[in-house]
Amino acid sequence: MKLPPLTIGPYTAAVPLIQGGMSIRVSTSALAVPVAECGGIGTIGGSSIPVDELQADIRKAKSETKGIIAVNIMFAMKNFYNLVMASIESGVDMIITGAGFSRDIFKIGKDTNTPIVSIVSSPAFAMLAEKMGAAAIVVEAKEAGGHLGTDVALRDLFPEIRKVVSKVPLIAAGGITNGFEMAEMMDKYGADGVQIATRFVLTKECSVSDVFKQTMLNARKEDVTLIRSPVGLPGRALKTPFVQRLLNKEDLKAKDCAYKCLKKCDHVYCISDHLRKALHGDYEEGLFFTGENVYKMKDILTVQEVFNQFVSQAESKYREPGVQY
């Protein structure tokens, strides 16, 4: 059966799929625009880049598509509110935010008619987000890449939040690798859509280095691990030489703070520096954030091919008689 559209505030995506925001230039307009053109919600990663660069990228995206463009900004960023206001001034359609919880963001959203989408990992924060005025809620489980707010699996966490959220769209995120799983989350678990990030790194349009993509393509299940992040949250990443040294508890503290990007930073290492090194292809020193199921992905596709695959697989299962998940 045909998948239903996803409506968030005044915006309706023909395909109920959000491309997850990946910061420090992993998901830029180069990726977000083709996602939006395919009928999904394209997301620019807005954390840890200069405000003027973010504004220019949003304007570029908005000039290249009539589709929906969002920006993902971590609440943990020191200049969180500057990034939010700059994004809104640049014409972004919606703000997606996680890695902490902001109450003030909902007033900004209301005052500027900008939908705010909250990323949560517990029923308590989901209820609070709905009460405060979130236009939609992303339920991000332990299988996701990057910073994590829970150790609970998606198929255990989502039903608990589905019980307490009923007024706004609820989006499933974390470890979804194909359209069959998309249909499962929507059909069996009652999700209004899904958010997918790791799969979109392995697209031709994603502007990370070839080393970044090849590192993900080469990943085995045992190469995916949890690390400590200076943000104060666990993070899911690939076990590269830098990460192995981190796991071995070597002293990796930066001699000085070049970015001063986080509200609170425990300085165990400079996360911005090592994420940038991954972006540019430094395998030895790079921090490669990834979802738990990256090892299942073995090809680089175009964004259009990813959408074709997900939609055809999902619609072959979604609400079809006798389907078992």
Short mmCIF file of C-alpha atoms in Angstrom, two decimals:
data_model
loop_
_atom_site.label_atom_id
_atom_site.label_comp_id
_atom_site.label_asym_id
_atom_site.label_seq_id
_atom_site.Cartn_x
_atom_site.Cartn_y
_atom_site.Cartn_z
CA MET A 1 0.00 0.00 0.00
CA LYS A 2 1.14 3.54 -0.71
CA LEU A 3 2.89 5.23 2.21
CA PRO A 4 1.08 8.21 3.74
CA PRO A 5 2.67 11.66 3.65
CA LEU A 6 4.22 13.22 6.75
CA THR A 7 2.88 16.59 7.88
CA ILE A 8 4.86 18.71 10.35
CA GLY A 9 3.32 22.10 11.01
CA PRO A 10 2.38 23.64 7.65
CA TYR A 11 4.76 21.39 5.70
CA THR A 12 3.89 18.06 4.11
CA ALA A 13 6.53 15.64 2.87
CA ALA A 14 5.26 13.26 0.19
CA VAL A 15 7.55 10.55 1.59
CA PRO A 16 7.48 10.13 5.41
CA LEU A 17 11.25 10.17 5.70
CA ILE A 18 13.56 12.66 7.40
CA GLN A 19 17.23 12.61 6.51
CA GLY A 20 19.01 12.85 9.85
CA GLY A 21 21.14 15.92 10.43
CA MET A 22 24.87 15.17 10.66
CA SER A 23 26.98 18.08 11.77
CA ILE A 24 30.37 19.51 10.91
CA ARG A 25 29.56 19.42 7.20
CA VAL A 26 28.52 15.79 6.84
CA SER A 27 25.00 16.77 5.80
CA THR A 28 25.10 20.04 3.91
CA SER A 29 22.83 21.42 1.19
CA ALA A 30 24.56 19.02 -1.22
CA LEU A 31 22.74 16.17 0.53
CA ALA A 32 19.67 17.95 1.90
CA VAL A 33 18.53 19.33 -1.45
CA PRO A 34 18.29 15.99 -3.31
CA VAL A 35 16.51 14.50 -0.27
CA ALA A 36 13.96 17.32 -0.40
CA GLU A 37 13.63 16.92 -4.16
CA CYS A 38 12.78 13.25 -3.63
CA GLY A 39 9.90 14.19 -1.35
CA GLY A 40 11.57 13.74 2.03
CA ILE A 41 12.79 16.30 4.56
CA GLY A 42 16.38 17.29 3.87
CA THR A 43 18.39 18.31 6.92
CA ILE A 44 21.51 20.44 7.16
CA GLY A 45 23.72 19.75 10.17
CA GLY A 46 23.95 23.14 11.85
CA SER A 47 26.23 22.48 14.81
CA SER A 48 29.88 23.51 15.05
CA ILE A 49 30.11 25.53 11.84
CA PRO A 50 30.32 29.33 11.52
CA VAL A 51 26.97 31.11 11.55
CA ASP A 52 27.58 32.83 8.22
CA GLU A 53 28.48 29.52 6.59
CA LEU A 54 25.28 27.94 7.91
CA GLN A 55 23.19 30.84 6.65
CA ALA A 56 24.78 30.66 3.21
CA ASP A 57 24.13 26.93 3.00
CA ILE A 58 20.48 27.31 4.02
CA ARG A 59 19.96 30.04 1.42
CA LYS A 60 21.66 27.87 -1.19
CA ALA A 61 19.37 24.95 -0.34
CA LYS A 62 16.24 27.10 -0.42
CA SER A 63 17.22 28.50 -3.81
CA GLU A 64 17.68 25.01 -5.27
CA THR A 65 14.52 23.24 -4.10
CA LYS A 66 10.90 23.89 -3.29
CA GLY A 67 11.03 20.89 -0.97
CA ILE A 68 11.37 20.94 2.82
CA ILE A 69 14.69 21.98 4.35
CA ALA A 70 15.39 21.58 8.07
CA VAL A 71 18.41 22.36 10.23
CA ASN A 72 19.56 20.11 13.07
CA ILE A 73 21.21 21.99 15.96
CA MET A 74 22.48 20.41 19.18
CA PHE A 75 21.25 22.14 22.34
CA ALA A 76 24.71 21.43 23.77
CA MET A 77 26.23 24.08 21.48
CA LYS A 78 27.39 27.24 23.23
CA ASN A 79 25.90 29.40 20.46
CA PHE A 80 22.71 27.32 20.15
CA TYR A 81 20.33 30.29 20.11
CA ASN A 82 22.46 32.25 17.63
CA LEU A 83 22.43 29.26 15.29
CA VAL A 84 18.66 28.87 15.69
CA MET A 85 17.89 32.53 14.99
CA ALA A 86 20.34 32.66 12.08
CA SER A 87 18.69 29.58 10.56
CA ILE A 88 15.22 31.08 10.88
CA GLU A 89 16.38 34.40 9.42
CA SER A 90 17.82 32.48 6.46
CA GLY A 91 14.46 30.90 5.67
CA VAL A 92 14.82 27.36 6.99
CA ASP A 93 11.50 25.51 7.16
CA MET A 94 11.95 23.80 10.53
CA ILE A 95 14.41 23.31 13.38
CA ILE A 96 15.30 19.83 14.67
CA THR A 97 17.07 19.76 18.01
CA GLY A 98 18.52 17.20 20.41
CA ALA A 99 21.58 16.52 22.63
CA GLY A 100 19.85 18.25 25.50
CA PHE A 101 16.44 19.83 25.93
CA SER A 102 15.56 23.49 25.43
CA ARG A 103 12.32 24.92 26.76
CA ASP A 104 12.90 28.37 25.25
CA ILE A 105 13.12 27.03 21.70
CA PHE A 106 9.38 26.44 21.61
CA LYS A 107 8.62 30.13 22.25
CA ILE A 108 11.01 31.06 19.45
CA GLY A 109 9.24 28.60 17.18
CA LYS A 110 5.84 30.02 18.07
CA ASP A 111 6.95 33.64 17.67
CA THR A 112 8.50 32.98 14.25
CA ASN A 113 6.01 30.38 12.98
CA THR A 114 8.83 27.85 12.73
CA PRO A 115 8.03 24.21 13.57
CA ILE A 116 10.30 22.77 16.25
CA VAL A 117 11.04 19.05 16.10
CA SER A 118 12.43 17.54 19.31
CA ILE A 119 14.71 14.50 19.39
CA VAL A 120 14.01 12.53 22.57
CA SER A 121 14.94 9.18 24.06
CA SER A 122 12.47 8.80 26.93
CA PRO A 123 8.71 8.98 27.51
CA ALA A 124 9.19 11.80 30.04
CA PHE A 125 10.93 14.10 27.58
CA ALA A 126 8.49 13.12 24.82
CA MET A 127 5.56 14.19 26.98
CA LEU A 128 7.33 17.42 27.89
CA ALA A 129 8.12 18.20 24.25
CA GLU A 130 4.50 17.65 23.23
CA LYS A 131 3.28 19.81 26.12
CA MET A 132 5.74 22.61 25.31
CA GLY A 133 4.66 22.77 21.67
CA ALA A 134 6.84 20.50 19.56
CA ALA A 135 5.47 20.17 16.02
CA ALA A 136 6.81 16.60 15.85
CA ILE A 137 8.95 14.30 17.96
CA VAL A 138 11.79 12.05 16.83
CA VAL A 139 12.24 8.97 19.02
CA GLU A 140 15.94 8.18 18.82
CA ALA A 141 16.97 4.80 20.21
CA LYS A 142 20.28 3.14 21.02
CA GLU A 143 20.90 1.95 17.46
CA ALA A 144 21.44 5.51 16.22
CA GLY A 145 24.82 7.01 15.39
CA GLY A 146 26.45 9.94 17.12
CA HIS A 147 25.31 11.14 20.52
CA LEU A 148 22.87 8.86 22.32
CA GLY A 149 20.36 9.50 25.07
CA THR A 150 19.43 5.90 25.86
CA ASP A 151 20.59 2.30 25.84
CA VAL A 152 17.10 1.04 24.95
CA ALA A 153 16.44 -0.52 21.53
CA LEU A 154 14.04 1.18 19.11
CA ARG A 155 11.45 -1.59 19.15
CA ASP A 156 11.33 -1.41 22.96
CA LEU A 157 11.50 2.37 23.33
CA PHE A 158 9.10 3.44 20.60
CA PRO A 159 5.98 1.67 21.98
CA GLU A 160 6.53 3.29 25.38
CA ILE A 161 6.59 6.75 23.83
CA ARG A 162 3.75 5.95 21.43
CA LYS A 163 1.57 5.33 24.51
CA VAL A 164 2.06 8.88 25.80
CA VAL A 165 2.26 10.97 22.60
CA SER A 166 -0.87 11.33 20.50
CA LYS A 167 -1.19 14.95 19.31
CA VAL A 168 1.88 15.31 17.09
CA PRO A 169 3.70 13.12 14.56
CA LEU A 170 6.07 10.58 16.08
CA ILE A 171 9.15 9.67 14.05
CA ALA A 172 11.19 6.48 14.58
CA ALA A 173 14.99 6.77 14.43
CA GLY A 174 17.95 4.50 15.05
CA GLY A 175 19.29 1.61 13.00
CA ILE A 176 16.68 1.61 10.22
CA THR A 177 18.47 0.31 7.14
CA ASN A 178 15.78 -0.52 4.57
CA GLY A 179 12.19 0.03 3.54
CA PHE A 180 10.96 -3.20 5.11
CA GLU A 181 12.00 -1.86 8.52
CA MET A 182 10.43 1.48 7.64
CA ALA A 183 7.12 -0.28 6.97
CA GLU A 184 7.48 -2.27 10.18
CA MET A 185 7.95 0.86 12.29
CA MET A 186 4.98 2.59 10.69
CA ASP A 187 2.63 -0.38 10.36
CA LYS A 188 3.37 -2.44 13.46
CA TYR A 189 4.59 0.25 15.85
CA GLY A 190 2.51 3.23 14.74
CA ALA A 191 5.27 5.60 13.63
CA ASP A 192 4.24 8.50 11.40
CA GLY A 193 7.57 8.37 9.62
CA VAL A 194 11.24 7.50 10.05
CA GLN A 195 14.51 9.38 10.35
CA ILE A 196 17.54 7.90 8.62
CA ALA A 197 21.11 9.20 8.70
CA THR A 198 23.85 6.60 8.19
CA ARG A 199 22.39 5.30 4.91
CA PHE A 200 22.64 8.82 3.46
CA VAL A 201 26.36 9.11 4.21
CA LEU A 202 26.77 6.26 1.74
CA THR A 203 25.35 8.26 -1.16
CA LYS A 204 27.14 9.91 -4.04
CA GLU A 205 25.77 13.30 -3.02
CA CYS A 206 27.11 13.24 0.55
CA SER A 207 30.21 15.43 0.53
CA VAL A 208 32.38 13.56 3.06
CA SER A 209 35.72 12.18 1.89
CA ASP A 210 36.04 8.89 0.03
CA VAL A 211 37.99 7.58 3.04
CA PHE A 212 34.97 8.31 5.25
CA LYS A 213 32.67 6.35 2.96
CA GLN A 214 35.11 3.48 2.48
CA THR A 215 35.63 3.20 6.24
CA MET A 216 31.88 2.74 6.62
CA LEU A 217 31.67 0.27 3.74
CA ASN A 218 34.45 -1.80 5.30
CA ALA A 219 32.82 -1.84 8.74
CA ARG A 220 32.05 -5.14 10.43
CA LYS A 221 29.57 -5.55 13.25
CA GLU A 222 32.39 -5.70 15.79
CA ASP A 223 33.85 -2.42 14.48
CA VAL A 224 30.93 -0.39 15.88
CA THR A 225 31.43 0.73 19.46
CA LEU A 226 30.35 3.19 22.14
CA ILE A 227 32.66 5.98 23.22
CA ARG A 228 32.65 8.79 25.73
CA SER A 229 31.94 12.22 24.26
CA PRO A 230 33.07 15.55 25.72
CA VAL A 231 29.42 16.60 25.41
CA GLY A 232 28.65 14.35 28.38
CA LEU A 233 26.75 11.70 26.41
CA PRO A 234 27.83 8.35 25.00
CA GLY A 235 28.40 8.27 21.27
CA ARG A 236 28.34 5.51 18.66
CA ALA A 237 31.31 5.42 16.33
CA LEU A 238 33.59 3.18 14.31
CA LYS A 239 36.59 1.61 16.04
CA THR A 240 39.38 3.45 14.24
CA PRO A 241 42.92 4.02 15.60
CA PHE A 242 41.86 7.22 17.42
CA VAL A 243 38.83 5.51 18.97
CA GLN A 244 40.96 2.53 20.02
CA ARG A 245 43.30 4.89 21.86
CA LEU A 246 40.27 6.48 23.49
CA LEU A 247 38.98 3.07 24.57
CA ASN A 248 42.45 2.29 25.94
CA LYS A 249 42.08 5.39 28.14
CA GLU A 250 45.08 7.15 26.67
CA ASP A 251 45.46 10.84 27.50
CA LEU A 252 44.00 12.57 24.44
CA LYS A 253 43.21 15.96 25.94
CA ALA A 254 43.76 18.88 23.59
CA LYS A 255 46.49 21.31 24.62
CA ASP A 256 44.15 24.22 24.01
CA CYS A 257 40.50 24.67 23.05
CA ALA A 258 40.42 25.91 19.47
CA TYR A 259 36.65 25.99 19.01
CA LYS A 260 35.03 26.69 22.41
CA CYS A 261 31.88 25.20 20.89
CA LEU A 262 30.16 23.43 23.79
CA LYS A 263 28.30 24.82 26.79
CA LYS A 264 29.88 22.11 28.91
CA CYS A 265 32.94 20.17 27.77
CA ASP A 266 34.93 17.72 29.84
CA HIS A 267 37.94 18.16 27.49
CA VAL A 268 38.67 14.43 27.35
CA TYR A 269 39.48 15.18 23.69
CA CYS A 270 38.45 17.79 21.11
CA ILE A 271 35.41 16.31 19.41
CA SER A 272 35.17 19.06 16.79
CA ASP A 273 38.76 18.48 15.74
CA HIS A 274 38.43 14.71 15.37
CA LEU A 275 35.06 14.93 13.56
CA ARG A 276 36.63 17.36 11.10
CA LYS A 277 39.53 14.97 10.57
CA ALA A 278 37.07 12.19 9.71
CA LEU A 279 35.26 14.48 7.27
CA HIS A 280 38.52 15.15 5.43
CA GLY A 281 39.66 11.53 5.35
CA ASP A 282 42.12 11.21 8.22
CA TYR A 283 41.56 7.57 9.16
CA GLU A 284 44.16 7.54 11.95
CA GLU A 285 42.83 10.57 13.85
CA GLY A 286 39.24 10.82 12.65
CA LEU A 287 36.10 10.20 14.70
CA PHE A 288 33.58 8.47 12.43
CA PHE A 289 30.12 8.59 13.98
CA THR A 290 27.82 5.87 12.64
CA GLY A 291 24.66 3.92 13.33
CA GLU A 292 24.76 0.45 14.85
CA ASN A 293 23.78 -1.29 11.60
CA VAL A 294 26.30 0.32 9.25
CA TYR A 295 27.84 -3.12 8.63
CA LYS A 296 24.67 -4.09 6.72
CA MET A 297 25.30 -1.40 4.09
CA LYS A 298 27.62 -2.44 1.29
CA ASP A 299 27.04 0.02 -1.55
CA ILE A 300 27.10 3.70 -2.43
CA LEU A 301 23.88 4.82 -4.09
CA THR A 302 22.41 8.10 -5.28
CA VAL A 303 19.84 9.74 -3.02
CA GLN A 304 17.18 8.95 -5.62
CA GLU A 305 18.17 5.28 -5.55
CA VAL A 306 17.93 5.23 -1.74
CA PHE A 307 14.42 6.69 -1.93
CA ASN A 308 13.37 4.30 -4.69
CA GLN A 309 14.63 1.36 -2.64
CA PHE A 310 13.05 2.45 0.63
CA VAL A 311 9.69 3.37 -0.86
CA SER A 312 9.35 0.25 -3.03
CA GLN A 313 10.32 -2.04 -0.15
CA ALA A 314 8.08 -0.25 2.34
CA GLU A 315 5.06 -0.15 0.05
CA SER A 316 5.40 -3.88 -0.66
CA LYS A 317 4.71 -4.50 3.05
CA TYR A 318 2.85 -1.48 4.45
CA ARG A 319 -0.69 -2.46 5.46
CA GLU A 320 -0.70 -5.38 3.06
CA PRO A 321 -2.94 -8.31 4.10
CA GLY A 322 -1.17 -11.11 5.93
CA VAL A 323 2.17 -9.33 6.27
CA GLN A 324 4.32 -10.59 9.14
CA TYR A 325 7.07 -8.47 10.69
#
